[in-house]
PDB file of C-alpha atoms in Angstrom:
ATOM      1  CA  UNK A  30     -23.354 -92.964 -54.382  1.00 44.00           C
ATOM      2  CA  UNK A  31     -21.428 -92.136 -57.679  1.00 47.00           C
ATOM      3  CA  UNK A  32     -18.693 -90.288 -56.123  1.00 48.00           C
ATOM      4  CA  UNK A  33     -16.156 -90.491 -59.175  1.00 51.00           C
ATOM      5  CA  UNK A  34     -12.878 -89.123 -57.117  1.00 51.00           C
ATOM      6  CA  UNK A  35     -11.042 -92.213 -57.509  1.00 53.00           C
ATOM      7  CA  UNK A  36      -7.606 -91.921 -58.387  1.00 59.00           C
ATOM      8  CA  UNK A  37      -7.442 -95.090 -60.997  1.00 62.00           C
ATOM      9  CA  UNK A  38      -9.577 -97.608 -61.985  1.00 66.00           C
ATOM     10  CA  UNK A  39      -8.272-100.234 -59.401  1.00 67.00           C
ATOM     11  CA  UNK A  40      -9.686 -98.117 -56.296  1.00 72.00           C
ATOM     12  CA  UNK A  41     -12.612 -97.275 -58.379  1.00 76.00           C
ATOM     13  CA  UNK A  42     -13.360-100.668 -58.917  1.00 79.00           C
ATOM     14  CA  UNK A  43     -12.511-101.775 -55.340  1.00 84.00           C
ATOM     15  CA  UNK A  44     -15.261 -99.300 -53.989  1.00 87.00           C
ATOM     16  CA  UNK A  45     -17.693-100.664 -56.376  1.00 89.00           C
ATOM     17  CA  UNK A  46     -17.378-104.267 -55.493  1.00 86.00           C
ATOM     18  CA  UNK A  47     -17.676-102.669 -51.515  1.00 90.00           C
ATOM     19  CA  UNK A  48     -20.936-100.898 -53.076  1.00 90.00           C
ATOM     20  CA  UNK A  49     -22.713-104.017 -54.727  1.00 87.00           C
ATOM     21  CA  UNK A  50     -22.263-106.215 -51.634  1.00 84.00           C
ATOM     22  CA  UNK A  51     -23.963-103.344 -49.328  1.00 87.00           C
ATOM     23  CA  UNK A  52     -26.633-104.078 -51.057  1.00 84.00           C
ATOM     24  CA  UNK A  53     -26.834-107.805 -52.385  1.00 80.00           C
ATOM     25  CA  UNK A  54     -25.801-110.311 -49.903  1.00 76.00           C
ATOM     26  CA  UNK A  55     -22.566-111.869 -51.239  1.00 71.00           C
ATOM     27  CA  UNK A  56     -23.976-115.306 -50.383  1.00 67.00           C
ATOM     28  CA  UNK A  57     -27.073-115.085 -52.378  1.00 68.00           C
ATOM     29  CA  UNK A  58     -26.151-113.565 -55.440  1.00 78.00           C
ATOM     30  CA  UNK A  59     -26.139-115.155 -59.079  1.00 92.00           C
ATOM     31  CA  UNK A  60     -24.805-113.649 -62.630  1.00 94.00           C
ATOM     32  CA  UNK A  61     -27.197-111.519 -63.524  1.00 94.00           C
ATOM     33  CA  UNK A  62     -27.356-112.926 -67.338  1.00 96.00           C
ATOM     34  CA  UNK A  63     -27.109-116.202 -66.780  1.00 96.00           C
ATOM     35  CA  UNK A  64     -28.098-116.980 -63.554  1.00 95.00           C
ATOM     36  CA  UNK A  65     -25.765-119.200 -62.409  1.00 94.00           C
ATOM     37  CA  UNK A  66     -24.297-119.570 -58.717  1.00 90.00           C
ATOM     38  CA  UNK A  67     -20.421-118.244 -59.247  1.00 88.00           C
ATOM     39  CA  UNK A  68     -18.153-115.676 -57.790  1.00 89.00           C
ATOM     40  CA  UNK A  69     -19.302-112.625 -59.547  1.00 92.00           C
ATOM     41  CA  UNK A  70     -17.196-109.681 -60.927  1.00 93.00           C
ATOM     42  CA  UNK A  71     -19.108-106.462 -60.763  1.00 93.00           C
ATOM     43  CA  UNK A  72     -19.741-104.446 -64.180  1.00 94.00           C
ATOM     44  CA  UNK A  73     -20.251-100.907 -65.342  1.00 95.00           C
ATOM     45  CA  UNK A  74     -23.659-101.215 -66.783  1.00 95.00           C
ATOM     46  CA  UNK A  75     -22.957 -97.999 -68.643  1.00 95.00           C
ATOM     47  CA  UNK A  76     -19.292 -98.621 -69.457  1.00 92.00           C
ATOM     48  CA  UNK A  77     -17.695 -95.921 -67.244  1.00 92.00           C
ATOM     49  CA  UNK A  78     -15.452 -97.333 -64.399  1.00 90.00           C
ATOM     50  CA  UNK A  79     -15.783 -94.339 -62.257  1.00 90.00           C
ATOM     51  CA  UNK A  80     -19.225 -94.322 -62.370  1.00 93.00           C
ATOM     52  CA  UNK A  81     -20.157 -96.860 -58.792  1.00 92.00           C
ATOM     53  CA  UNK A  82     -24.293 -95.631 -58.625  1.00 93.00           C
ATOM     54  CA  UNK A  83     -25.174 -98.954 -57.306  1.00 91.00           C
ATOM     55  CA  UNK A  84     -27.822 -98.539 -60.386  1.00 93.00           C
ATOM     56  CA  UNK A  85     -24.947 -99.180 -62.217  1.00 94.00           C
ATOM     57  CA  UNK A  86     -23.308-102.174 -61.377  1.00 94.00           C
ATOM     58  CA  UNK A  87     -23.967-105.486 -62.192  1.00 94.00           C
ATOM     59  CA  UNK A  88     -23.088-109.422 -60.787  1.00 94.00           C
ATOM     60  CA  UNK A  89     -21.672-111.373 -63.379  1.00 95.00           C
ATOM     61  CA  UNK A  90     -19.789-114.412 -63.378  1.00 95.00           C
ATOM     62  CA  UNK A  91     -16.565-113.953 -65.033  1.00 95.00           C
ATOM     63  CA  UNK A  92     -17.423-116.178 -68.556  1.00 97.00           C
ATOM     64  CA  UNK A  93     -20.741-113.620 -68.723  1.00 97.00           C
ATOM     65  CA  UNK A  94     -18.490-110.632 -67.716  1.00 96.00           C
ATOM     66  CA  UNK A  95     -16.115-111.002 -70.521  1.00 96.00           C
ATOM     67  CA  UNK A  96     -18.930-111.202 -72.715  1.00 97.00           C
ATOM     68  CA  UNK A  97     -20.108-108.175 -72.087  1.00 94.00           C
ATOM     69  CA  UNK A  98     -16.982-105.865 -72.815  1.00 92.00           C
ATOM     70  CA  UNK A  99     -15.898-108.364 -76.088  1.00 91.00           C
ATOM     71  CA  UNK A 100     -18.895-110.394 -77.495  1.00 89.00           C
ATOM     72  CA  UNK A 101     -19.274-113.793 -77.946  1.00 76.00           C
TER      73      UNK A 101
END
């Protein structure tokens, strides 16, 4: 669901980590670009941090996750 009643960003992005690992198994997971085996953040694939359809979020490590909001 992309319920975007959240208060702040912190409880928005609380309830998307709860999302993500509802439906990926928090043992089996690996960063979605690079495919390594880390503790993964989960990202806004469309930028908007309200926005928790589990279509939009995305395991990344933290080294892939920071590349993805400021590049290389």
């Amino acid at each position: 669901t992309g319920a975007r009643n959240h208060r702040n960003k912190s409880e928005s992005r609380s309830h998307a980590r709860e999302i993500f690992y509802e439906i990926h198994d928090e043992d089996e997971v690996r960063c979605a670009d690079c495919r390594e085996d880390a503790r993964l953040e989960v990202h806004h694939a469309d930028g908007d941090p309200y926005n928790n359809d589990w279509k939009n979020l995305v395991g990344l490590c933290r080294e892939c996750h920071q590349k993805r909001h400021y590049g290389d």
